[in-house]
PDB file of C-alpha atoms and ligand atoms in Angstrom:
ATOM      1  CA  UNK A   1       0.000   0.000   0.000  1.00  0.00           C
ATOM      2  CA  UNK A   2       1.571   3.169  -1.514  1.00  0.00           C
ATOM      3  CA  UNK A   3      -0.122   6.832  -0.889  1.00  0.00           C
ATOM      4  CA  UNK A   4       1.502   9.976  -2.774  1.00  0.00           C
ATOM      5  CA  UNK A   5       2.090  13.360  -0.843  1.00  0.00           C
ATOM      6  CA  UNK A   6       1.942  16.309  -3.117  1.00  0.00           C
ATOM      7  CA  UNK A   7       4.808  18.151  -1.053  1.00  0.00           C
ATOM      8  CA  UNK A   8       8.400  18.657  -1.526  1.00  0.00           C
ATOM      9  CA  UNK A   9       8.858  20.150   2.395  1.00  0.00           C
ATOM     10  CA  UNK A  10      11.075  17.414   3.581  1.00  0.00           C
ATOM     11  CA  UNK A  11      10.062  17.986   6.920  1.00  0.00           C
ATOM     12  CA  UNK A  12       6.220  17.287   6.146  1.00  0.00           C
ATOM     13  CA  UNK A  13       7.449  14.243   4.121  1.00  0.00           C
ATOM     14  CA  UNK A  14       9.713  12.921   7.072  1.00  0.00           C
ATOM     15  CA  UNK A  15       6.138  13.380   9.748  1.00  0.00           C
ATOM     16  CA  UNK A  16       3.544  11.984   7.071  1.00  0.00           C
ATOM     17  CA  UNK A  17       6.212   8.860   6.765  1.00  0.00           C
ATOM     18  CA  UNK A  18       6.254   8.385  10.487  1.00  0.00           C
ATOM     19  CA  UNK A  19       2.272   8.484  10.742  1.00  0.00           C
ATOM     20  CA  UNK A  20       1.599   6.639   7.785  1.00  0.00           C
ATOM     21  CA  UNK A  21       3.906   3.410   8.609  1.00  0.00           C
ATOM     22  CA  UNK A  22       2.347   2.607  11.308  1.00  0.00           C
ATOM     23  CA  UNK A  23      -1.193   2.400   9.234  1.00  0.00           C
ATOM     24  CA  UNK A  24       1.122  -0.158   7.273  1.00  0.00           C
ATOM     25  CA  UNK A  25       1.458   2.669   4.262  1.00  0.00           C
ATOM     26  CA  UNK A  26       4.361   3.182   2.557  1.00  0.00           C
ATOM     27  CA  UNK A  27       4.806   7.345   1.694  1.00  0.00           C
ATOM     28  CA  UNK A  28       6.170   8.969  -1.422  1.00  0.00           C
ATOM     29  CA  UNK A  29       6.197  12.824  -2.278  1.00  0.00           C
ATOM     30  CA  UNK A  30       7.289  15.213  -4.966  1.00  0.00           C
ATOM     31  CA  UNK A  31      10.978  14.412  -4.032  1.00  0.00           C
ATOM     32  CA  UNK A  32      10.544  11.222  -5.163  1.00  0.00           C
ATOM     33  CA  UNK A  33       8.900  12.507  -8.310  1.00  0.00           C
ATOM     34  CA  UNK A  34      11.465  15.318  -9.273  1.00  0.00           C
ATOM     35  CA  UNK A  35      10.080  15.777 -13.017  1.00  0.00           C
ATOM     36  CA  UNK A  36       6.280  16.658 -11.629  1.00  0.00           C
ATOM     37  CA  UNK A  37       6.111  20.896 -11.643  1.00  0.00           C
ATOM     38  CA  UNK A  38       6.248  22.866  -8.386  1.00  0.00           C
ATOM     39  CA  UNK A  39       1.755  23.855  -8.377  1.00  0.00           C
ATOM     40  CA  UNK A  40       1.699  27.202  -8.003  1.00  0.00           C
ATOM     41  CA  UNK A  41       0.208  28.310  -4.352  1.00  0.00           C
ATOM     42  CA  UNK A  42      -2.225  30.839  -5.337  1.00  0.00           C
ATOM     43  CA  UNK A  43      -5.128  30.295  -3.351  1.00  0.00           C
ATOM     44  CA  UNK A  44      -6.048  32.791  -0.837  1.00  0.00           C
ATOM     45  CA  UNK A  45      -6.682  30.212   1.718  1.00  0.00           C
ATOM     46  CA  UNK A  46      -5.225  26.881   3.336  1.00  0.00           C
ATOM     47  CA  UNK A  47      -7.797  24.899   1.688  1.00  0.00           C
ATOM     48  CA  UNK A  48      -7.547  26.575  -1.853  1.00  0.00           C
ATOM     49  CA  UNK A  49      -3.746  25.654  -1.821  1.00  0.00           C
ATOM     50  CA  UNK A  50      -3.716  22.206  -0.567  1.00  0.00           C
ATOM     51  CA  UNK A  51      -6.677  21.402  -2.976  1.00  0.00           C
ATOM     52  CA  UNK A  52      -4.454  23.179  -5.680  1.00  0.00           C
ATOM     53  CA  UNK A  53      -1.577  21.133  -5.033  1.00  0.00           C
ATOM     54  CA  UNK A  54      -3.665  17.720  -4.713  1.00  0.00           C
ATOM     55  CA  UNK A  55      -6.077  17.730  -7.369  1.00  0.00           C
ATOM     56  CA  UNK A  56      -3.067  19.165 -10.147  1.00  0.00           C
ATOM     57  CA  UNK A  57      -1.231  15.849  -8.711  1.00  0.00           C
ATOM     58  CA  UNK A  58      -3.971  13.669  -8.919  1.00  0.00           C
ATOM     59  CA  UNK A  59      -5.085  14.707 -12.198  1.00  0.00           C
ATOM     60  CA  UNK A  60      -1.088  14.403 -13.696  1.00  0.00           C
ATOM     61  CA  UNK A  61      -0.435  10.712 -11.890  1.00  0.00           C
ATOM     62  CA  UNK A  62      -4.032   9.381 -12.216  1.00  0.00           C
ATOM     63  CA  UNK A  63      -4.356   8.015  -8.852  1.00  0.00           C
ATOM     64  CA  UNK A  64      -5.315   9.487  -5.159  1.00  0.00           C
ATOM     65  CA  UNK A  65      -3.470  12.130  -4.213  1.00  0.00           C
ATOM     66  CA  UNK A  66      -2.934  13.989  -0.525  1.00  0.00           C
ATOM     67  CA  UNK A  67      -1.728  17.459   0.016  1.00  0.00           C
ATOM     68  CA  UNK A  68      -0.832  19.529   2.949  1.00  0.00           C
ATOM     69  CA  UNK A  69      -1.183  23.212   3.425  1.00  0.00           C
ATOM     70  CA  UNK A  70       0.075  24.876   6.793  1.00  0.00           C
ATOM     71  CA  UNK A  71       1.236  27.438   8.683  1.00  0.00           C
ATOM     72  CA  UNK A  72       1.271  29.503  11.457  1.00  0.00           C
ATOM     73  CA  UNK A  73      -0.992  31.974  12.624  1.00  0.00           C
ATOM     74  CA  UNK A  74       0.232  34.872  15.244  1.00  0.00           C
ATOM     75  CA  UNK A  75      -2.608  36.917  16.975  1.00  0.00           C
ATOM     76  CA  UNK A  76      -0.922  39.744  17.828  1.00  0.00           C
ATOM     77  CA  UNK A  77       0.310  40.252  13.787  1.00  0.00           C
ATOM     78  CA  UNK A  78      -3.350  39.761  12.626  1.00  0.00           C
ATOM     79  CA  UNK A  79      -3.073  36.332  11.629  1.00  0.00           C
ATOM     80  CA  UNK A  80       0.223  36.168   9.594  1.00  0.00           C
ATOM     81  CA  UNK A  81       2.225  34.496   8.208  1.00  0.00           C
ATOM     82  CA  UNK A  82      -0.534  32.306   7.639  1.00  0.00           C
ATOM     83  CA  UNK A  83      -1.180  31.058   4.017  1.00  0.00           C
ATOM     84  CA  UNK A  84       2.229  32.663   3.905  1.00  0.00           C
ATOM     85  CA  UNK A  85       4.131  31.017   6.682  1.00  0.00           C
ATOM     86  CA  UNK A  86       6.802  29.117   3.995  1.00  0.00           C
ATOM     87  CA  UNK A  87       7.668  32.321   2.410  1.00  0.00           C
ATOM     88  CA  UNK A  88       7.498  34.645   4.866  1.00  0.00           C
ATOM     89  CA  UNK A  89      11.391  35.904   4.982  1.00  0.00           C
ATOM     90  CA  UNK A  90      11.133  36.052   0.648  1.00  0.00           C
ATOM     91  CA  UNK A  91      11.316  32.777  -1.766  1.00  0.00           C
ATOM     92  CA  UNK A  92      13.020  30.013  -1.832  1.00  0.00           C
ATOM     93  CA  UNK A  93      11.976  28.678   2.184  1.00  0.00           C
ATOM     94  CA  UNK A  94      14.315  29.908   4.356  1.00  0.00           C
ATOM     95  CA  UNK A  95      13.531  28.885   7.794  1.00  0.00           C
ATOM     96  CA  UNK A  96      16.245  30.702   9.826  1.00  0.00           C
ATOM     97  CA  UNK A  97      15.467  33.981   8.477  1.00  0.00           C
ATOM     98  CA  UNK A  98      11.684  32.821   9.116  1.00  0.00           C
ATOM     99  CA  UNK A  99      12.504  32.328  12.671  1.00  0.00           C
ATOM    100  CA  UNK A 100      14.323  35.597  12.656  1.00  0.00           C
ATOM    101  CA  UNK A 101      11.893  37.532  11.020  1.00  0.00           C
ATOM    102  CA  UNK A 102       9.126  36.391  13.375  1.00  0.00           C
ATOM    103  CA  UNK A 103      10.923  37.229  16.216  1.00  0.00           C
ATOM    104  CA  UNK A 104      11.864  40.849  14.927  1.00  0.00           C
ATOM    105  CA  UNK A 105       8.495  41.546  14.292  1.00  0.00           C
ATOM    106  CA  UNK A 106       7.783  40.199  18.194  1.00  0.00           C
ATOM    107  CA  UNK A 107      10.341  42.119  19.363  1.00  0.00           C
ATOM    108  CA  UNK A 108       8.661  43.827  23.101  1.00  0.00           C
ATOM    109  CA  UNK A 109       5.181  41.671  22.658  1.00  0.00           C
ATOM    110  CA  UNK A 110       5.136  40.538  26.332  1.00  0.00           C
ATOM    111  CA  UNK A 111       4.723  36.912  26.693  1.00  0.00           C
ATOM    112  CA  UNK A 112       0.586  36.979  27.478  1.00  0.00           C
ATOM    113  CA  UNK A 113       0.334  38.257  23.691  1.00  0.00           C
ATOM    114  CA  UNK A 114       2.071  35.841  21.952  1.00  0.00           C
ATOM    115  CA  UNK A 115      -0.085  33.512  21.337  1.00  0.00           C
ATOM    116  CA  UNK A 116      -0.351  31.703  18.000  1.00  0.00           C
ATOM    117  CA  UNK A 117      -1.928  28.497  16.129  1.00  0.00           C
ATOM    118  CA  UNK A 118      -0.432  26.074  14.163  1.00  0.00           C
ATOM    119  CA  UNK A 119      -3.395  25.129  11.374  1.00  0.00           C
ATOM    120  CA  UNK A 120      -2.995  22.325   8.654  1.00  0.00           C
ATOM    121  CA  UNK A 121      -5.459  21.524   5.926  1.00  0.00           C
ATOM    122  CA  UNK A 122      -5.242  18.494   4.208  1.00  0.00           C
ATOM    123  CA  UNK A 123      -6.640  17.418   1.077  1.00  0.00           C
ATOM    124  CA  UNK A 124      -7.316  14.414  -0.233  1.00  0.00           C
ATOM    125  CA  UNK A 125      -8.205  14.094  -4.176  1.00  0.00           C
ATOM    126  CA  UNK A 126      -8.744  11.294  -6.324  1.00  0.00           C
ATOM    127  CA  UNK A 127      -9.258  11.603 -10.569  1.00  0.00           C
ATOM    128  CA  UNK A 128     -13.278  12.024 -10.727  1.00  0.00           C
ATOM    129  CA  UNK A 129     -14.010  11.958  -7.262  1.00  0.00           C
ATOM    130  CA  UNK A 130     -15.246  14.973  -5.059  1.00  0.00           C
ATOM    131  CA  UNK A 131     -12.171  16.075  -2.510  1.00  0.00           C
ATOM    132  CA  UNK A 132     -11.852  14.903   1.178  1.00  0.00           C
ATOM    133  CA  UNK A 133     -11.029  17.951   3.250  1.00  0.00           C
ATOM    134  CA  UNK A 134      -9.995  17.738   6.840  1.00  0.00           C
ATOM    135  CA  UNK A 135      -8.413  20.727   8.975  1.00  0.00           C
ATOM    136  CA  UNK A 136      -6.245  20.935  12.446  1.00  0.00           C
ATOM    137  CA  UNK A 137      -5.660  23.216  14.622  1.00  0.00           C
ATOM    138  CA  UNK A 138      -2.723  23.681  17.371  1.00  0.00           C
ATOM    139  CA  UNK A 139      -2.966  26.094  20.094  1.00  0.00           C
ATOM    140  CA  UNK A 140       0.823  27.544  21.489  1.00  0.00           C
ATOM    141  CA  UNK A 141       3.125  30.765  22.221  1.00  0.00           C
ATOM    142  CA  UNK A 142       6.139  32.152  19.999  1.00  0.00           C
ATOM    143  CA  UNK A 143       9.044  31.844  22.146  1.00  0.00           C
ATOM    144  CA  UNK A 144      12.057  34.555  22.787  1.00  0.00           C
ATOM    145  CA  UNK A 145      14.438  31.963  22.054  1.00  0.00           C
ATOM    146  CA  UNK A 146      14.677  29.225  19.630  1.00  0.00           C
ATOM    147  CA  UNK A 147      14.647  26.167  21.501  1.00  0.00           C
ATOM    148  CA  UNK A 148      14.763  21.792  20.483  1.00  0.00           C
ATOM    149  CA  UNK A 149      16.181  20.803  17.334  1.00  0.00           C
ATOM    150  CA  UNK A 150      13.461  18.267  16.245  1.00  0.00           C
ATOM    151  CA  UNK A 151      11.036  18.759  14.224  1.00  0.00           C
ATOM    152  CA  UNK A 152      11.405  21.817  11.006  1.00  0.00           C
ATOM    153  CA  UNK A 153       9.866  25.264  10.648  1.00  0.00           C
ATOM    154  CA  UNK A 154       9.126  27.576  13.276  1.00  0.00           C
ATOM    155  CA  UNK A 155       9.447  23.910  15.911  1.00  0.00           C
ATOM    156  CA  UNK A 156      11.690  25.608  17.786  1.00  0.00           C
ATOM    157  CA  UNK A 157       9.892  29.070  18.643  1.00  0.00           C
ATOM    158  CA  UNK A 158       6.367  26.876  19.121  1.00  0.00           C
ATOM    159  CA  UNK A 159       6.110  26.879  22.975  1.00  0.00           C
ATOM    160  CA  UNK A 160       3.080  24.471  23.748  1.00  0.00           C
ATOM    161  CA  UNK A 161       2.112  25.215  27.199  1.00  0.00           C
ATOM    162  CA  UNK A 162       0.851  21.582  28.406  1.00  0.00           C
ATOM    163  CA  UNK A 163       4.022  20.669  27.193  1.00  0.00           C
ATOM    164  CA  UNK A 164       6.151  23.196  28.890  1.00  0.00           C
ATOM    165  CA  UNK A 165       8.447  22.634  25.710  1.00  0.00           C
ATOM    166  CA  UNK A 166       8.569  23.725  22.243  1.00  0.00           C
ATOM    167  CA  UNK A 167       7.524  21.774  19.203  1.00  0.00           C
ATOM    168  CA  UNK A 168      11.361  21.242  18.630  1.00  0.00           C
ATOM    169  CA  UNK A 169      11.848  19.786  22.001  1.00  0.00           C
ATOM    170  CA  UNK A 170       9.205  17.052  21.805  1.00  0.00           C
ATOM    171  CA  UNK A 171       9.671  13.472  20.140  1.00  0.00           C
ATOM    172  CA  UNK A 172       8.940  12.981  16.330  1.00  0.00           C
ATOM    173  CA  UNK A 173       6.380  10.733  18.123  1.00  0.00           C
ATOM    174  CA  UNK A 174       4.959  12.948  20.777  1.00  0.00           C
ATOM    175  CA  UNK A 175       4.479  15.947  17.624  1.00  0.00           C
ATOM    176  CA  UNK A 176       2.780  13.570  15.590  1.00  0.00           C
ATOM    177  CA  UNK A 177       0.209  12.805  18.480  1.00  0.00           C
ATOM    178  CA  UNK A 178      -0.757  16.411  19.219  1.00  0.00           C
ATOM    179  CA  UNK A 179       0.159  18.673  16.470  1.00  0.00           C
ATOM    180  CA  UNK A 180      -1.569  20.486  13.912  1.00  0.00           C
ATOM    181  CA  UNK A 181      -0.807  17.706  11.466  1.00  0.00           C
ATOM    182  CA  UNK A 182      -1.469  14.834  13.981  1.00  0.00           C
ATOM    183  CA  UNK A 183      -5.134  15.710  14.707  1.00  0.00           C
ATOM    184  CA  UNK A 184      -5.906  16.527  10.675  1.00  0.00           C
ATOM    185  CA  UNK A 185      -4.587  13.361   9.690  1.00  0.00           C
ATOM    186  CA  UNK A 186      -6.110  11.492  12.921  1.00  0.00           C
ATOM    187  CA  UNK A 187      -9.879  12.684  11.379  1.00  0.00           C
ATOM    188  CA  UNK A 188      -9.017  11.894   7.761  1.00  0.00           C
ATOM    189  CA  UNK A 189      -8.467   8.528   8.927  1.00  0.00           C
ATOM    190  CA  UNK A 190     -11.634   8.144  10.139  1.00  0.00           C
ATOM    191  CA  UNK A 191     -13.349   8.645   6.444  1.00  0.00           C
ATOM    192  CA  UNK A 192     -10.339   7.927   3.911  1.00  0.00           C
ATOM    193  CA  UNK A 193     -11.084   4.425   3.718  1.00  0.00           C
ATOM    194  CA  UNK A 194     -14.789   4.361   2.371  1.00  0.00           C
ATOM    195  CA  UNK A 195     -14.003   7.459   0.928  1.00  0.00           C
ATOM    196  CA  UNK A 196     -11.450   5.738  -1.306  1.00  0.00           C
ATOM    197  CA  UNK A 197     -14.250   2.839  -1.916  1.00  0.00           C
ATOM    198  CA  UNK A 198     -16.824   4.792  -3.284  1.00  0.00           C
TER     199      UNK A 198
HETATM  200  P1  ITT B 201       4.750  22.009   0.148  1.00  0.00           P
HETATM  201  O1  ITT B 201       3.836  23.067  -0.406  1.00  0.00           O
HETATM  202  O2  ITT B 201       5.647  21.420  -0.883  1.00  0.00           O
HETATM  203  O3  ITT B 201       4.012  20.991   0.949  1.00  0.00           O
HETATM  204  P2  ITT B 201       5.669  24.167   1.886  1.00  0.00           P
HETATM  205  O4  ITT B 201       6.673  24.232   2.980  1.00  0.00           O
HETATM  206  O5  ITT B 201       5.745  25.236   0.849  1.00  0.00           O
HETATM  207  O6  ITT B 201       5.772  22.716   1.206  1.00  0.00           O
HETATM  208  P3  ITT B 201       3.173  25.222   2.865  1.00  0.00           P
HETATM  209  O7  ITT B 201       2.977  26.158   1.742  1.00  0.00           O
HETATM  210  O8  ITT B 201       2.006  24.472   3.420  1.00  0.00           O
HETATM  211  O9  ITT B 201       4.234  24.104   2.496  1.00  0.00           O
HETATM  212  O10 ITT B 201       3.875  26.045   4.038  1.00  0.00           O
HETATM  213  C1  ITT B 201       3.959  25.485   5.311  1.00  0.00           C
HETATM  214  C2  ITT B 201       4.938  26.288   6.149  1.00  0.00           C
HETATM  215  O11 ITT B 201       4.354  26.492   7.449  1.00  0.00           O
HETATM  216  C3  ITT B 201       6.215  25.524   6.378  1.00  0.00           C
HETATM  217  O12 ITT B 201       7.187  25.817   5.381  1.00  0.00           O
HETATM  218  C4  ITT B 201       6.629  25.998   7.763  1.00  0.00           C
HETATM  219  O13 ITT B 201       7.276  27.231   7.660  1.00  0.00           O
HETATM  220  C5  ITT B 201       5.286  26.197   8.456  1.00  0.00           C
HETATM  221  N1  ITT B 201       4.854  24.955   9.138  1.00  0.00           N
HETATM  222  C6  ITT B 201       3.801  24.151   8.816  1.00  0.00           C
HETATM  223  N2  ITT B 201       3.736  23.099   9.625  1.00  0.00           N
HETATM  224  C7  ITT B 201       4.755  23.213  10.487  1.00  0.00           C
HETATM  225  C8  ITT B 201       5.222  22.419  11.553  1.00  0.00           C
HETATM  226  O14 ITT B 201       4.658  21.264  11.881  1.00  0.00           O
HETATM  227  N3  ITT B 201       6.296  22.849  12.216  1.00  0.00           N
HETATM  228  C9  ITT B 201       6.919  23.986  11.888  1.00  0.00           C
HETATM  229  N4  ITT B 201       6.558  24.789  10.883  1.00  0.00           N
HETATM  230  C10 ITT B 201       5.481  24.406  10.178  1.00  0.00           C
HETATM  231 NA1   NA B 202       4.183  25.421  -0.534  1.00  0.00          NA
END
């Protein structure tokens, strides 16, 4: 059993590889498929982006295809980087100057105001079959200091407060059962089956 991630993020492809052997599922992504074209994110939301990149996929390979779109979402900036979160420093992803960036722009926000949400939308297409669309959500605070060197992304400014450690300090395992990611792919599970059947 094979299922196809439309991402090149190797950090996504080294958490949906994690979660998806232990359903007995073997993962591949776009870095396994070099000569498929980068989709184009330009959707004005998480669901218009990951149903970009899964339904172009799907339609090219002619078989089900599951995308992820993600980021982070700061209160106290209004929301960003959001949709945005991957290319919020400038193009290509640059995750240190992410990290800096976000913390420049946090510069003197006391800790009470730093609250933020990791969100993920996945989508799951097939050729000729209506999309399966799950979402989840993960409530934390942006750090001062970096902090954990698991994980990728913003990890190691994500303090998660029942963890009293960032998302870089917690096991590949103990991410995968609480994050953003984690809970989205915990409810497609529930339907992808008979979804896939019908
Ligand atoms: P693909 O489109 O190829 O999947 P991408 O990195 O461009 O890769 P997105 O457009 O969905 O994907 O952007 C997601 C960004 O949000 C990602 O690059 C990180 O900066 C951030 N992000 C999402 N999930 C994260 C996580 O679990 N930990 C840390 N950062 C995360
Ligand atoms: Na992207």
């Amino acid at each position: 059993k094979t299922i196809v991630i439309a991402t090149r993020n190797p950090g996504k492809a080294k958490e949906f590889t994690k979660i998806f052997a232990e359903k007995g599922y073997h993962v591949k992504t776009l870095l396994d498929y070099p000569e498929l074209p980068d989709v184009e994110e330009t959707g004005k939301t998480f669901e218009e982006n990951a149903r970009l990149k899964a339904e172009t996929i799907a339609e090219i390979l002619k078989q089900p295809v599951l995308a992820d779109d993600s980021g982070l979402i700061v209160d106290v900036l209004d929301g960003r980087p959001g949709i945005f979160s991957a290319r919020f420093a400038g193009e290509p992803t640059n995750n240190a100057a992410n990290n800096a960036k976000l913390l420049h722009e946090l510069t003197g926000v006391p800790k009470e105001k730093r609250t933020a949400t990791f969100h993920c939308t996945l989508v799951f297409a097939a050729p000729d079959k209506e999309s399966l669309v799950v979402e989840g959500d993960w409530l934390g605070e942006i750090g001062t200091i970096p902090r954990g060197d698991h994980g990728f992304g913003y990890d190691p400014l994500f303090f998660v407060p029942e963890e009293q450690k960032t998302a870089a300090e917690l096991s590949d395992e103990r991410k995968n059962e609480i994050s953003h990611r984690g809970r989205a792919v915990a409810k497609l599970r529930d339907q992808w089956e008979n979804w896939l059947k019908n």
